JSON list of C-alpha atoms in Angstrom, two decimals:
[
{"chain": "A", "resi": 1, "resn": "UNK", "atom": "CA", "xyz": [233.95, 71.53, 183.78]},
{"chain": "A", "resi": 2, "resn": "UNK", "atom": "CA", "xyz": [232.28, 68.26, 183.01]},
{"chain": "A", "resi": 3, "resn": "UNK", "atom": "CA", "xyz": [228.91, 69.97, 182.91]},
{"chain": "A", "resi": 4, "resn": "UNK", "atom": "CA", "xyz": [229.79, 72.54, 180.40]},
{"chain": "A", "resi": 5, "resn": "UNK", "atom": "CA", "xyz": [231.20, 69.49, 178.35]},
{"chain": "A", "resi": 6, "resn": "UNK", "atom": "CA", "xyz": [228.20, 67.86, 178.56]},
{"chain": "A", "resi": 7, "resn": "UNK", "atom": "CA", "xyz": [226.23, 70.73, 177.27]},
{"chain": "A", "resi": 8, "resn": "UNK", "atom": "CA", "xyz": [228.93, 71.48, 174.60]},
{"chain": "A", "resi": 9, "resn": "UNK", "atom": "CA", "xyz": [228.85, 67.96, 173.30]},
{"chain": "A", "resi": 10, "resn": "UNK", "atom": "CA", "xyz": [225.46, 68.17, 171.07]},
{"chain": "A", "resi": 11, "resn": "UNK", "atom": "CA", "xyz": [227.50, 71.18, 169.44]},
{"chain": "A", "resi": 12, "resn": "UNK", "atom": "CA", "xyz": [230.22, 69.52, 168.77]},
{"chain": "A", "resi": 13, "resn": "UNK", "atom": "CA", "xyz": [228.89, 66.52, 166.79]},
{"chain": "A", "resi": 14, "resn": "UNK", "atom": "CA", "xyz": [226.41, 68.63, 164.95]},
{"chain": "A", "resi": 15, "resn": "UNK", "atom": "CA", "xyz": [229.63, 70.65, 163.81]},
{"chain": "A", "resi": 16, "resn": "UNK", "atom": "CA", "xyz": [231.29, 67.46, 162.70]},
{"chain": "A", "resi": 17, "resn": "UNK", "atom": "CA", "xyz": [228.17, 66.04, 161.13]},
{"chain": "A", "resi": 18, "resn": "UNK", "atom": "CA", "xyz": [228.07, 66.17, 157.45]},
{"chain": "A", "resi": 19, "resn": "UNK", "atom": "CA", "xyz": [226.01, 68.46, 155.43]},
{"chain": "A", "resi": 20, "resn": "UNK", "atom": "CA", "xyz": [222.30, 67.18, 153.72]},
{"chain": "A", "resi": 21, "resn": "UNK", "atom": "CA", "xyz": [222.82, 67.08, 150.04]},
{"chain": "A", "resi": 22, "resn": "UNK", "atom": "CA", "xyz": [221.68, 70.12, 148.56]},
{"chain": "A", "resi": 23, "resn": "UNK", "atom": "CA", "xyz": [218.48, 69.02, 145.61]},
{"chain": "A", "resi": 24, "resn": "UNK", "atom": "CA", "xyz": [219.25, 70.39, 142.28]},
{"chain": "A", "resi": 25, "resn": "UNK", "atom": "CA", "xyz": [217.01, 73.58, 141.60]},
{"chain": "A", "resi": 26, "resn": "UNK", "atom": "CA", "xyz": [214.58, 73.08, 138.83]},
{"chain": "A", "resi": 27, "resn": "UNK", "atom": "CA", "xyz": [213.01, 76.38, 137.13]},
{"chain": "A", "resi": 28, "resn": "UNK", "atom": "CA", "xyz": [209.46, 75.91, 136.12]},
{"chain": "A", "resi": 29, "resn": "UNK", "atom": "CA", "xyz": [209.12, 76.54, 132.96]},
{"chain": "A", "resi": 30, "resn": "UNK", "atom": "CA", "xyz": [208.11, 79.74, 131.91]},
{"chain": "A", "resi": 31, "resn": "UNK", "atom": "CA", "xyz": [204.75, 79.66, 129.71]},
{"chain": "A", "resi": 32, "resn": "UNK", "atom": "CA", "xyz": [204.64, 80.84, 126.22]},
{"chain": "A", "resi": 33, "resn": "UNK", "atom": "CA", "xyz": [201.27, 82.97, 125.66]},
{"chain": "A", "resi": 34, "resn": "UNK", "atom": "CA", "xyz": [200.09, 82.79, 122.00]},
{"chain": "A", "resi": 35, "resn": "UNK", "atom": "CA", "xyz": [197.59, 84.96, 120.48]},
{"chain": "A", "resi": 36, "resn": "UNK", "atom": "CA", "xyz": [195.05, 82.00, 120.36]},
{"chain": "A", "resi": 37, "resn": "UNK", "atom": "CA", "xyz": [195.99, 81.20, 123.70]},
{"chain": "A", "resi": 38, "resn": "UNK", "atom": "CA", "xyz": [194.71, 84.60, 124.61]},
{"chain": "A", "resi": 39, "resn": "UNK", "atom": "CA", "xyz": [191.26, 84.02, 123.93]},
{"chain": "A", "resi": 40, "resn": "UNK", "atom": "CA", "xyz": [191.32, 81.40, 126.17]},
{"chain": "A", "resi": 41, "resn": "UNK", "atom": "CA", "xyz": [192.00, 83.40, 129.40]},
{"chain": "A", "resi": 42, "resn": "UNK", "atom": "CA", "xyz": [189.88, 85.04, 131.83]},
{"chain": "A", "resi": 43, "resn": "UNK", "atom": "CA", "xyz": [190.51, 89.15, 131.08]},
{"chain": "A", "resi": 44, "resn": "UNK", "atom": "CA", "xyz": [192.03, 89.84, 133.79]},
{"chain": "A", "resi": 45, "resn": "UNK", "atom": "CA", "xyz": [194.88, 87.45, 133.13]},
{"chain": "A", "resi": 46, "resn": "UNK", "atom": "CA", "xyz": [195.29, 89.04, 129.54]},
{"chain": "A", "resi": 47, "resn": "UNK", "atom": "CA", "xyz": [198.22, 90.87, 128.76]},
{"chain": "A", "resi": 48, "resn": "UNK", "atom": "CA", "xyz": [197.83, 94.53, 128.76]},
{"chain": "A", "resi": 49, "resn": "UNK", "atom": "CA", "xyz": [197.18, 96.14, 125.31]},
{"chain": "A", "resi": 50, "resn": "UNK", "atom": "CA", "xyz": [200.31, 97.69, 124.29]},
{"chain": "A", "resi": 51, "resn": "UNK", "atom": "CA", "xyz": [200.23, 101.95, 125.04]},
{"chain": "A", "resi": 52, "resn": "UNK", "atom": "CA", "xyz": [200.28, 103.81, 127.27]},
{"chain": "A", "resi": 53, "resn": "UNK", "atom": "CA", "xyz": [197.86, 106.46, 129.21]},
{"chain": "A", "resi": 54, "resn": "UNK", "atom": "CA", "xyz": [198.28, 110.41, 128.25]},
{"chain": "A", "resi": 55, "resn": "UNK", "atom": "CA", "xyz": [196.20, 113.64, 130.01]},
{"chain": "A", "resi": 56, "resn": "UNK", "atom": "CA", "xyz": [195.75, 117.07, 128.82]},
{"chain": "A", "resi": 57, "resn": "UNK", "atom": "CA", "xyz": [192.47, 119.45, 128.31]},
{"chain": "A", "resi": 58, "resn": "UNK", "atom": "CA", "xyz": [190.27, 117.52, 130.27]},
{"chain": "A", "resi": 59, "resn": "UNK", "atom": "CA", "xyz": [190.95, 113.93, 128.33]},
{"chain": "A", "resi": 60, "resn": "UNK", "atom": "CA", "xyz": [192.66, 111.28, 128.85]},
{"chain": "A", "resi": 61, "resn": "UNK", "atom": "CA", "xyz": [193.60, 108.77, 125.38]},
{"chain": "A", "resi": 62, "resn": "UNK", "atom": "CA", "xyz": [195.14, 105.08, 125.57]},
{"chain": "A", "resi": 63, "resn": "UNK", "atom": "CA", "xyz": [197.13, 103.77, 122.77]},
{"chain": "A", "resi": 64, "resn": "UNK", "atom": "CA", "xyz": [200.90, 103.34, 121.11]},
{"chain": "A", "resi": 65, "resn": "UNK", "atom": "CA", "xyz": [202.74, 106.38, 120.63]},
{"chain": "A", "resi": 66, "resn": "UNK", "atom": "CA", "xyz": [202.58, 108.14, 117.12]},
{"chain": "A", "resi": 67, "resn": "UNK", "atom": "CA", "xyz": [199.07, 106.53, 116.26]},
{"chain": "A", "resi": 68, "resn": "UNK", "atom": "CA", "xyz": [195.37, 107.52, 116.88]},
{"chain": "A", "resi": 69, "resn": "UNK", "atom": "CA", "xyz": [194.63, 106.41, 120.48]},
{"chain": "A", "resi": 70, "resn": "UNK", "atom": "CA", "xyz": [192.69, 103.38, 121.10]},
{"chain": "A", "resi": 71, "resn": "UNK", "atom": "CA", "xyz": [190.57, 104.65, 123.63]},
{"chain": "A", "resi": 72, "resn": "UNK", "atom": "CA", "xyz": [189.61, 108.22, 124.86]},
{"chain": "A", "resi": 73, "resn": "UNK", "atom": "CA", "xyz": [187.97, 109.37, 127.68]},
{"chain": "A", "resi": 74, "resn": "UNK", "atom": "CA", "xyz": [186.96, 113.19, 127.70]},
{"chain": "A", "resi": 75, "resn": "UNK", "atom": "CA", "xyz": [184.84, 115.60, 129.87]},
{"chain": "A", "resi": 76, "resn": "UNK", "atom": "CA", "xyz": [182.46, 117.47, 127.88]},
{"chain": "A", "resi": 77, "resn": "UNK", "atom": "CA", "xyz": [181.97, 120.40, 130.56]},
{"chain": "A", "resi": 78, "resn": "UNK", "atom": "CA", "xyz": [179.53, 122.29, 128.19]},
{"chain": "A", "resi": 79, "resn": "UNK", "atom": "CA", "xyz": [176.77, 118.99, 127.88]},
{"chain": "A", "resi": 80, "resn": "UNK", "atom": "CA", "xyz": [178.07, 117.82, 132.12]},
{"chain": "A", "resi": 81, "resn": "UNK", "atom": "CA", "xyz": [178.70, 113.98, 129.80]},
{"chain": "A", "resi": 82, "resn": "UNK", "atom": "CA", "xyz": [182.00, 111.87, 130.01]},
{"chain": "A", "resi": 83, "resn": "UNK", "atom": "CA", "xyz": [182.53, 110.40, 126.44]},
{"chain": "A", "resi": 84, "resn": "UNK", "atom": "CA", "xyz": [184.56, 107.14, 125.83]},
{"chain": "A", "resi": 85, "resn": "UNK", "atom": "CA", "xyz": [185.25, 106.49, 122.34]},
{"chain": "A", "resi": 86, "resn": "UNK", "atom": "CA", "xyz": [187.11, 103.77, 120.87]},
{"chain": "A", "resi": 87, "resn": "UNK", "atom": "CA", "xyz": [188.61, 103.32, 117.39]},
{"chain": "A", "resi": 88, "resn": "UNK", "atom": "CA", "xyz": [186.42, 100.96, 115.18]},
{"chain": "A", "resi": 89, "resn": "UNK", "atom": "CA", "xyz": [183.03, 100.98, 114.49]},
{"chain": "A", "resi": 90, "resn": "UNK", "atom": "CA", "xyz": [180.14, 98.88, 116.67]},
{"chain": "A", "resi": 91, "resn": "UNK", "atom": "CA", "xyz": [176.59, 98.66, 117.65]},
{"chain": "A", "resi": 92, "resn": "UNK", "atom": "CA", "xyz": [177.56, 98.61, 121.38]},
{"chain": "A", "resi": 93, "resn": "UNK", "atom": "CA", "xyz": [180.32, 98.57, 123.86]},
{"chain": "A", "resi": 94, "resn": "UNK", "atom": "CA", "xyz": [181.27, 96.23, 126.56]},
{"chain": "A", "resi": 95, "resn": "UNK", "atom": "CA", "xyz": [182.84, 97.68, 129.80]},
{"chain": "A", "resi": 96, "resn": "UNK", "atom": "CA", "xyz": [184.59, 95.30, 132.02]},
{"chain": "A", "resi": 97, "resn": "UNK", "atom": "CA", "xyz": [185.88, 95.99, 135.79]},
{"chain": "A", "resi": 98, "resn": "UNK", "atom": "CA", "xyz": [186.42, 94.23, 138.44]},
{"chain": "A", "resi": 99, "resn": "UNK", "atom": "CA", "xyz": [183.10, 94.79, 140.09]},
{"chain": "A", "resi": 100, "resn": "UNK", "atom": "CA", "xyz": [181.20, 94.67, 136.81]},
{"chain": "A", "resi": 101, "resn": "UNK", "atom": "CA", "xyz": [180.38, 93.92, 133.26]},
{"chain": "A", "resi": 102, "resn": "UNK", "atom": "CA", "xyz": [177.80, 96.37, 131.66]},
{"chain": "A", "resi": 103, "resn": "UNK", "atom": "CA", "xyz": [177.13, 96.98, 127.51]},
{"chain": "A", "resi": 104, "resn": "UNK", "atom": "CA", "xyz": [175.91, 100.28, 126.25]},
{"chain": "A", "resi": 105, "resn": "UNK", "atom": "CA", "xyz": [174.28, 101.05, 123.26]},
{"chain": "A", "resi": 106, "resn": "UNK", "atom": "CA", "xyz": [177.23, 102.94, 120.63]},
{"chain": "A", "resi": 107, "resn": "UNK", "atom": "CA", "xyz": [177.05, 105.75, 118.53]},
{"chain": "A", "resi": 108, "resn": "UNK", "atom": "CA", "xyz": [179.41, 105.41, 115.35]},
{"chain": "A", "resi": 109, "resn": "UNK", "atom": "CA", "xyz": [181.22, 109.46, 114.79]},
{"chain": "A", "resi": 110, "resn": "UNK", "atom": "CA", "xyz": [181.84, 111.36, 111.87]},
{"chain": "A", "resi": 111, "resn": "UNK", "atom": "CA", "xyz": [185.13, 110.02, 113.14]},
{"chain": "A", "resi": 112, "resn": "UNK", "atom": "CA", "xyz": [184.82, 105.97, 112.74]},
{"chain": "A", "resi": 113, "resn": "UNK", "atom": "CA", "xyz": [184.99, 105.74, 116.39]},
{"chain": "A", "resi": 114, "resn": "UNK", "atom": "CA", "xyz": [182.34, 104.06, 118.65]},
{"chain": "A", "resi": 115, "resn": "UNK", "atom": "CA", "xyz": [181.13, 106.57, 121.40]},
{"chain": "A", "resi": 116, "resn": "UNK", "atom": "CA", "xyz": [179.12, 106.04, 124.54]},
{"chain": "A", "resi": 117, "resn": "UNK", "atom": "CA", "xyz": [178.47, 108.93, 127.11]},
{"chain": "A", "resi": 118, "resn": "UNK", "atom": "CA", "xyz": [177.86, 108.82, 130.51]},
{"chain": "A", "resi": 119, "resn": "UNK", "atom": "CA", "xyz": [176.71, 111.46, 133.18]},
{"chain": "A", "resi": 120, "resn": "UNK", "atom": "CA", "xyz": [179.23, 112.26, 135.27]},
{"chain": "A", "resi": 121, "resn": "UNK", "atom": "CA", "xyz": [177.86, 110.76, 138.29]},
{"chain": "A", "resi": 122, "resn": "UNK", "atom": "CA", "xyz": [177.50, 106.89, 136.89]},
{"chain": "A", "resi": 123, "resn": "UNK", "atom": "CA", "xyz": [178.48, 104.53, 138.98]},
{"chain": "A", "resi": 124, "resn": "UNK", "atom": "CA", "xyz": [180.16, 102.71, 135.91]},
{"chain": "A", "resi": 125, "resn": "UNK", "atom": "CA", "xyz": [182.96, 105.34, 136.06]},
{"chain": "A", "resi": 126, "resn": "UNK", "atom": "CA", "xyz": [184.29, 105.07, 139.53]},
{"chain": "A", "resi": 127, "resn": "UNK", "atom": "CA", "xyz": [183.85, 101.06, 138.71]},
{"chain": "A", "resi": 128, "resn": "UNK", "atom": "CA", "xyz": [186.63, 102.29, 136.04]},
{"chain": "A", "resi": 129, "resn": "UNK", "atom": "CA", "xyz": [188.22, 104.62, 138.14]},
{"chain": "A", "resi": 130, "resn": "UNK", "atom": "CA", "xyz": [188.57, 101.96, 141.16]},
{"chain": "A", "resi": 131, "resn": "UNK", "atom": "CA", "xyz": [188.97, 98.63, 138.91]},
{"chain": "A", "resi": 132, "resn": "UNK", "atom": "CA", "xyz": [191.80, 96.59, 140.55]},
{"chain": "A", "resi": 133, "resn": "UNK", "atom": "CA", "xyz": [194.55, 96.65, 138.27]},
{"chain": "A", "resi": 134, "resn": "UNK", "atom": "CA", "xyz": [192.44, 96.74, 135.16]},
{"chain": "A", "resi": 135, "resn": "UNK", "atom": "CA", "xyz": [189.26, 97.10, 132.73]},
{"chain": "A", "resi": 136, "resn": "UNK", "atom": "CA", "xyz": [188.76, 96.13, 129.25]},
{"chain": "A", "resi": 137, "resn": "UNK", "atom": "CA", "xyz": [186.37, 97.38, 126.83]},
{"chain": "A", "resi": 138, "resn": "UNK", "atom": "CA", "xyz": [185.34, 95.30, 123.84]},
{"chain": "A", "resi": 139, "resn": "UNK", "atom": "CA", "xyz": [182.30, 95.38, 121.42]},
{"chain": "A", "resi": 140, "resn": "UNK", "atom": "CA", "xyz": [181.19, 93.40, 118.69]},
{"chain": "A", "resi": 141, "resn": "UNK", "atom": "CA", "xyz": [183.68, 93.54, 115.64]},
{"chain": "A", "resi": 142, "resn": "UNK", "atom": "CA", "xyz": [186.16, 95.05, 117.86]},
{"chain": "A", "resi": 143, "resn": "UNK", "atom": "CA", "xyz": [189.33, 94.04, 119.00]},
{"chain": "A", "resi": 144, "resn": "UNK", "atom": "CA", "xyz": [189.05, 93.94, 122.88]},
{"chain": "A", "resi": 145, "resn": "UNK", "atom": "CA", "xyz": [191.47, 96.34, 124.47]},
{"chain": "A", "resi": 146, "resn": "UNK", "atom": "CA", "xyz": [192.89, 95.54, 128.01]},
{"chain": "A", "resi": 147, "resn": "UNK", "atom": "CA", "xyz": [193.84, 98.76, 129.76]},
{"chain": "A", "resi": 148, "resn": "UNK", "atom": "CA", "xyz": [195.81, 99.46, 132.81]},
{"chain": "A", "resi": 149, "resn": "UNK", "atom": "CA", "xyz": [193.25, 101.23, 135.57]},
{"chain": "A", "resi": 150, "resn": "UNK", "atom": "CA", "xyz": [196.09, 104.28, 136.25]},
{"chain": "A", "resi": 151, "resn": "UNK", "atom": "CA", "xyz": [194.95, 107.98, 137.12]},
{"chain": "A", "resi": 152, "resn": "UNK", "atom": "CA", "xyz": [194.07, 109.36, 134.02]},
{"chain": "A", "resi": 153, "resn": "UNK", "atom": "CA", "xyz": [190.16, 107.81, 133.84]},
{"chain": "A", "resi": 154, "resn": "UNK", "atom": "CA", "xyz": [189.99, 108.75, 137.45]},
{"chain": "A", "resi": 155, "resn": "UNK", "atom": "CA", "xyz": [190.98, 111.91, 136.56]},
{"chain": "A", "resi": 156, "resn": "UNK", "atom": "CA", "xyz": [189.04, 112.34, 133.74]},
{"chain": "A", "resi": 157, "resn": "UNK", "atom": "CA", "xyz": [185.97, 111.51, 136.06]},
{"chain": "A", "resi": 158, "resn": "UNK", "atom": "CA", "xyz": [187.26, 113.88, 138.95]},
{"chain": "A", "resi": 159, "resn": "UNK", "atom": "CA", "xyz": [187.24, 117.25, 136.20]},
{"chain": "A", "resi": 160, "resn": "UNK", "atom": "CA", "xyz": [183.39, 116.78, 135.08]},
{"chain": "A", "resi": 161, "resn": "UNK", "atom": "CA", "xyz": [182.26, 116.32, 138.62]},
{"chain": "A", "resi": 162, "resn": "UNK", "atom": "CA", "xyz": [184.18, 119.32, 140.16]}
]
């Protein structure tokens, strides 16, 4: 009996002991992005452009609801081209993944829109397609749009291969 005392004992005083003070919790403070804070930031820690991705006939189109889309991205099955266009006119676009940062020489459409074309085997669009989390395309003159890298590009890519 005195051994299993003896063993109980630690258990006992730890039972009795007081509690440690519990430390206040202190939230960090949340930070407050401004749009001149913005262009200080790397692009992938940019907030998203505001829109979403849509699909149908072979193109997918980025942008708000209820407006023109911001960007397109469309398989031209008669030429074999994938055509991005964005809304504004420049001399040349900027295409930003995460495994690289290439600039094409832009065509201005009938449109407004700055358009670049690509074969459908470029490299540059499964660097789109496969971008972690993101890509951004920006030219000069042109607001730089930060997309989300969801299925439509990929699929976009996948129709004008197959």
């Amino acid at each position: 009996m005195k051994k299993h005392l003896a063993l109980a004992l630690p258990f006992f005083a730890a039972a009795c002991s007081t509690p440690a003070p519990q430390l206040p919790k202190i939230a960090a403070p949340v930070p407050v992005i401004t749009p001149n804070d913005t262009e200080l930031l790397d692009w992938r820690d940019k907030p998203y452009t505001p829109g979403l991705w849509r699909y149908a006939n072979r193109t997918a189109s980025f942008g708000p609801a209820g407006i023109a889309p911001l960007l397109t991205m469309q398989c031209d099955a008669a030429r074999r081209l994938i055509v991005i266009s964005v809304s504004g006119a420049t001399s040349s676009l900027t295409i930003r993944t995460s495994y690289a940062e290439r600039s094409w020489p832009a065509q201005i459409g009938t449109d407004g829109r700055s358009v670049v074309s690509f074969a459908p085997a470029d490299p540059a669009l499964d660097q789109i397609a496969f971008s972690r989390g993101r890509f951004s395309i920006s030219g000069p003159g042109l607001t730089e749009i930060d997309i989300p890298a969801w299925a439509e590009p990929a699929r976009v890519v996948e129709d004008c291969r197959s």
